[in-house]
Amino acid sequence: MKKYSHLLIFLLYSILVQMTGQAAPAKDNTGISSPDGAIQCEINMTGGRLFLSVALDGTTILEPSPLSMTIDGIEITTGVKEGKIIRFSADEYFPLAGLHSTGKNHFNGVSIALKHIKTGLKYSLEAKVFNDAVAFRFIIPGDKDVVRAPDESTVFRIPEKSIVWYHDLYMHYEGIHSKKLIDTVPSGQWAAPPLTVLLPEKSGYLSITEANLTSYAGMALQSDGKNGFVLRLGHSHPASYPYVLRYKKEDVERLSRIATIKGIISTPWRVIIAGKDLNTLVNSDVIYSLCPPPGKSLFPGGAETEWTKPGRAVWRYLDGGGDQSLKNMKEFSRLASELGFEYNILEGFWSRWPDDSIKSLVDYSKKLGVGIIVWKHSNTLQDKKVRDELFQRCHRLGVAGLKIDFFDHEAKEVIDLYEDILKETAALKLVCIFHGANKPTGLWRTYPNAMIYEAVKGMEASKLSDRATHETTIPFTRMVAGPADYSVCHFGTRRQNTTWVHQAATAAIYSAPLITYAATPANILANPCGEMVKSLPAVWDETIVLPPSEIGELAIYAQRKGTTWFLSVINGLQPKSVKILLSFLGTGNYDTYILKDNPDNPADAVIETGTAIKNDIKEINLIGGGGYMLRCSLK
């Protein structure tokens, strides 16, 4: 795509709409640029209707897109008069736990006062432009006792000849991504955010999702067949197969009705992450930046409150982990300690144990530095009394947290349940894993006990045969929204067309405040990859996505913890040879520890040691589904 000036783009668009019989844009528009000037956002009025567009270095990456908000069936974003405009900005840092340890909240923002002429309703549109993203939301004032029903149908219009990665909602957020030219996506196609886009001529990337989803229905996207994806709220989503399987028809019907809200309506932030490369996409902090910091009453230490510490978990469920006895679970905790891991996850069998057995396991594990996390179906937790009894019992027994499963819907009722759980568990110092869940929206920043959301087709999907493609796709699609509870690192047949080293490398690339390992601790310790796995942290101080990483083909991550660097590579289906410059290393000499595939046996690993310095070049030959790991420890 040629690089026209942003002004010229809008002049051309004006001519186009005149030729097609539509009203031309008004002369007045509101422009906002990112602090570094790379991203430009324009909010325009076209015949009294709001439009938003985005450019990156002068090239349009989001074409003029109609913003649509309705209240009680009345569209308040048409027939609009613009009022006072207030500009604001921020430049601050905050702690993170994931791919890097410090987040940056740096943007230029605008608040535009608007009036719906027919009804007289006054509201505002807020937009923030970051160096790597644009975000906007609507705020509609209202009396605290007045009940209203909001809905949205904003269209995100993507340039033609872009490539998109998406999956539908049949399995809710546990789908396999399709890769398609935007022009070929049929009308009505559902897409679970984040939607990842490769712009024409490989000029950059987009990811479309939402942030700070509270007290509101979740967002999915639906193609209009004209290079646009329409925002759809939870009540309009097709009920997923998992939800229909596990819930009653009355539940399906109830959640298909539009949700009402009392008082002020503040939508979640609608987010367009944008950058020239995958490193920008993966390292964006915008989803967290758009969420408020944690409250001191629940989290006196903020994001670094001691009982929310990040860690790695063992889990007996996926790898022939033996029986469900107290003796075996104590052995799992002992082996978790031997690995240096921080958590042991128990499936539903724990609820059949007497309290003294649970307390015995908790006390034994705590002496080893291992916390116990217990599983629970979410279907009974709509009842606050049931939640209180469960959470109080866990607190009384010294349990570290809960793995809560089978939400499977994004209706407002379900979103409200997430927040109720987070507040109530935080008050009792319990961490949460959300399984069978929707996408994360940055709420770890507000509730640091929200350790991880599943929202991915993970290692539990035993019939997924092409893990090589899937596992090199999701770091740049689903995980742009935040960590995914994938259950990493399986050395058995579930790994399908990937190697042992590939599996070990996912444990580095799929970092999370709480990362669960699929392999039993005994199988990790017995594996030649075990020594490398033991040295992998749950979260990192710094992450760099290196070329020639490519969605669905290859992921190359350089990651730092303290002064130690790790290089982790996972390959897709096709064999590749790559040269990687160790430009990320600091000064000084490093001892190296290398894991390589055995080209003759995917169920094996070759170990090498040596030394390295900054700007050394590593030549790596990768088999299909292969992997590579390099640890560089400063001497």
PDB file of N, CA and C in Angstrom, residues 418-454:
ATOM      1  N   TYR A 418     -17.071 -13.228  37.560  1.00  0.00           N
ATOM      2  CA  TYR A 418     -15.615 -13.152  37.650  1.00  0.00           C
ATOM      3  C   TYR A 418     -15.187 -12.124  38.709  1.00  0.00           C
ATOM      4  N   GLU A 419     -15.763 -10.930  38.617  1.00  0.00           N
ATOM      5  CA  GLU A 419     -15.322  -9.860  39.516  1.00  0.00           C
ATOM      6  C   GLU A 419     -15.725 -10.141  40.957  1.00  0.00           C
ATOM      7  N   ASP A 420     -16.905 -10.697  41.166  1.00  0.00           N
ATOM      8  CA  ASP A 420     -17.305 -11.089  42.522  1.00  0.00           C
ATOM      9  C   ASP A 420     -16.307 -12.092  43.101  1.00  0.00           C
ATOM     10  N   ILE A 421     -15.936 -13.061  42.300  1.00  0.00           N
ATOM     11  CA  ILE A 421     -14.977 -14.074  42.754  1.00  0.00           C
ATOM     12  C   ILE A 421     -13.643 -13.432  43.087  1.00  0.00           C
ATOM     13  N   LEU A 422     -13.167 -12.546  42.235  1.00  0.00           N
ATOM     14  CA  LEU A 422     -11.859 -11.919  42.470  1.00  0.00           C
ATOM     15  C   LEU A 422     -11.852 -11.088  43.752  1.00  0.00           C
ATOM     16  N   LYS A 423     -12.907 -10.341  43.985  1.00  0.00           N
ATOM     17  CA  LYS A 423     -12.974  -9.520  45.203  1.00  0.00           C
ATOM     18  C   LYS A 423     -13.046 -10.403  46.451  1.00  0.00           C
ATOM     19  N   GLU A 424     -13.888 -11.407  46.407  1.00  0.00           N
ATOM     20  CA  GLU A 424     -14.113 -12.244  47.587  1.00  0.00           C
ATOM     21  C   GLU A 424     -12.913 -13.130  47.905  1.00  0.00           C
ATOM     22  N   THR A 425     -12.251 -13.639  46.868  1.00  0.00           N
ATOM     23  CA  THR A 425     -11.048 -14.440  47.119  1.00  0.00           C
ATOM     24  C   THR A 425      -9.892 -13.565  47.569  1.00  0.00           C
ATOM     25  N   ALA A 426      -9.795 -12.351  47.034  1.00  0.00           N
ATOM     26  CA  ALA A 426      -8.725 -11.448  47.453  1.00  0.00           C
ATOM     27  C   ALA A 426      -8.835 -11.110  48.936  1.00  0.00           C
ATOM     28  N   ALA A 427     -10.056 -10.939  49.409  1.00  0.00           N
ATOM     29  CA  ALA A 427     -10.258 -10.622  50.822  1.00  0.00           C
ATOM     30  C   ALA A 427      -9.761 -11.744  51.729  1.00  0.00           C
ATOM     31  N   LEU A 428      -9.669 -12.964  51.176  1.00  0.00           N
ATOM     32  CA  LEU A 428      -9.220 -14.125  51.952  1.00  0.00           C
ATOM     33  C   LEU A 428      -7.845 -14.616  51.504  1.00  0.00           C
ATOM     34  N   LYS A 429      -7.171 -13.814  50.702  1.00  0.00           N
ATOM     35  CA  LYS A 429      -5.803 -14.104  50.239  1.00  0.00           C
ATOM     36  C   LYS A 429      -5.723 -15.426  49.468  1.00  0.00           C
ATOM     37  N   LEU A 430      -6.618 -15.546  48.492  1.00  0.00           N
ATOM     38  CA  LEU A 430      -6.663 -16.711  47.624  1.00  0.00           C
ATOM     39  C   LEU A 430      -6.414 -16.276  46.186  1.00  0.00           C
ATOM     40  N   VAL A 431      -5.548 -16.993  45.470  1.00  0.00           N
ATOM     41  CA  VAL A 431      -5.313 -16.691  44.059  1.00  0.00           C
ATOM     42  C   VAL A 431      -6.303 -17.487  43.207  1.00  0.00           C
ATOM     43  N   CYS A 432      -6.468 -17.054  41.931  1.00  0.00           N
ATOM     44  CA  CYS A 432      -7.443 -17.678  41.042  1.00  0.00           C
ATOM     45  C   CYS A 432      -6.825 -18.039  39.695  1.00  0.00           C
ATOM     46  N   ILE A 433      -7.115 -19.254  39.246  1.00  0.00           N
ATOM     47  CA  ILE A 433      -6.934 -19.657  37.860  1.00  0.00           C
ATOM     48  C   ILE A 433      -8.333 -19.767  37.270  1.00  0.00           C
ATOM     49  N   PHE A 434      -8.583 -19.082  36.149  1.00  0.00           N
ATOM     50  CA  PHE A 434      -9.891 -19.178  35.499  1.00  0.00           C
ATOM     51  C   PHE A 434      -9.753 -20.093  34.282  1.00  0.00           C
ATOM     52  N   HIS A 435     -10.395 -21.270  34.368  1.00  0.00           N
ATOM     53  CA  HIS A 435     -10.359 -22.252  33.299  1.00  0.00           C
ATOM     54  C   HIS A 435     -11.716 -22.232  32.606  1.00  0.00           C
ATOM     55  N   GLY A 436     -11.781 -22.711  31.360  1.00  0.00           N
ATOM     56  CA  GLY A 436     -13.036 -22.624  30.619  1.00  0.00           C
ATOM     57  C   GLY A 436     -13.524 -21.190  30.586  1.00  0.00           C
ATOM     58  N   ALA A 437     -12.586 -20.267  30.331  1.00  0.00           N
ATOM     59  CA  ALA A 437     -12.821 -18.843  30.581  1.00  0.00           C
ATOM     60  C   ALA A 437     -12.806 -18.021  29.292  1.00  0.00           C
ATOM     61  N   ASN A 438     -13.210 -16.759  29.433  1.00  0.00           N
ATOM     62  CA  ASN A 438     -13.083 -15.818  28.322  1.00  0.00           C
ATOM     63  C   ASN A 438     -11.667 -15.248  28.289  1.00  0.00           C
ATOM     64  N   LYS A 439     -11.388 -14.457  27.272  1.00  0.00           N
ATOM     65  CA  LYS A 439     -10.078 -13.816  27.133  1.00  0.00           C
ATOM     66  C   LYS A 439      -9.790 -12.918  28.325  1.00  0.00           C
ATOM     67  N   PRO A 440      -8.523 -12.761  28.713  1.00  0.00           N
ATOM     68  CA  PRO A 440      -8.188 -11.758  29.735  1.00  0.00           C
ATOM     69  C   PRO A 440      -8.285 -10.355  29.148  1.00  0.00           C
ATOM     70  N   THR A 441      -8.568  -9.385  30.011  1.00  0.00           N
ATOM     71  CA  THR A 441      -8.693  -7.994  29.558  1.00  0.00           C
ATOM     72  C   THR A 441      -7.870  -7.038  30.423  1.00  0.00           C
ATOM     73  N   GLY A 442      -6.767  -7.542  30.964  1.00  0.00           N
ATOM     74  CA  GLY A 442      -5.857  -6.686  31.725  1.00  0.00           C
ATOM     75  C   GLY A 442      -6.158  -6.582  33.195  1.00  0.00           C
ATOM     76  N   LEU A 443      -7.161  -7.318  33.687  1.00  0.00           N
ATOM     77  CA  LEU A 443      -7.583  -7.141  35.075  1.00  0.00           C
ATOM     78  C   LEU A 443      -6.594  -7.682  36.087  1.00  0.00           C
ATOM     79  N   TRP A 444      -5.544  -8.378  35.641  1.00  0.00           N
ATOM     80  CA  TRP A 444      -4.484  -8.728  36.578  1.00  0.00           C
ATOM     81  C   TRP A 444      -3.947  -7.470  37.261  1.00  0.00           C
ATOM     82  N   ARG A 445      -3.926  -6.354  36.543  1.00  0.00           N
ATOM     83  CA  ARG A 445      -3.404  -5.124  37.159  1.00  0.00           C
ATOM     84  C   ARG A 445      -4.274  -4.684  38.333  1.00  0.00           C
ATOM     85  N   THR A 446      -5.576  -4.820  38.210  1.00  0.00           N
ATOM     86  CA  THR A 446      -6.507  -4.417  39.267  1.00  0.00           C
ATOM     87  C   THR A 446      -6.615  -5.473  40.354  1.00  0.00           C
ATOM     88  N   TYR A 447      -6.620  -6.735  39.920  1.00  0.00           N
ATOM     89  CA  TYR A 447      -6.732  -7.871  40.837  1.00  0.00           C
ATOM     90  C   TYR A 447      -5.553  -8.812  40.593  1.00  0.00           C
ATOM     91  N   PRO A 448      -4.423  -8.579  41.241  1.00  0.00           N
ATOM     92  CA  PRO A 448      -3.247  -9.428  41.002  1.00  0.00           C
ATOM     93  C   PRO A 448      -3.435 -10.885  41.398  1.00  0.00           C
ATOM     94  N   ASN A 449      -4.575 -11.219  41.999  1.00  0.00           N
ATOM     95  CA  ASN A 449      -4.883 -12.631  42.269  1.00  0.00           C
ATOM     96  C   ASN A 449      -5.524 -13.315  41.065  1.00  0.00           C
ATOM     97  N   ALA A 450      -5.802 -12.564  39.986  1.00  0.00           N
ATOM     98  CA  ALA A 450      -6.292 -13.147  38.726  1.00  0.00           C
ATOM     99  C   ALA A 450      -5.087 -13.662  37.957  1.00  0.00           C
ATOM    100  N   MET A 451      -4.561 -14.799  38.381  1.00  0.00           N
ATOM    101  CA  MET A 451      -3.248 -15.254  37.917  1.00  0.00           C
ATOM    102  C   MET A 451      -3.213 -15.593  36.432  1.00  0.00           C
ATOM    103  N   ILE A 452      -4.294 -16.192  35.919  1.00  0.00           N
ATOM    104  CA  ILE A 452      -4.290 -16.592  34.510  1.00  0.00           C
ATOM    105  C   ILE A 452      -5.685 -17.013  34.088  1.00  0.00           C
ATOM    106  N   TYR A 453      -6.004 -16.779  32.806  1.00  0.00           N
ATOM    107  CA  TYR A 453      -7.240 -17.239  32.183  1.00  0.00           C
ATOM    108  C   TYR A 453      -6.876 -18.286  31.126  1.00  0.00           C
ATOM    109  N   GLU A 454      -7.708 -19.324  30.983  1.00  0.00           N
ATOM    110  CA  GLU A 454      -7.412 -20.336  29.960  1.00  0.00           C
ATOM    111  C   GLU A 454      -7.648 -19.732  28.577  1.00  0.00           C
TER     112      GLU A 454
END
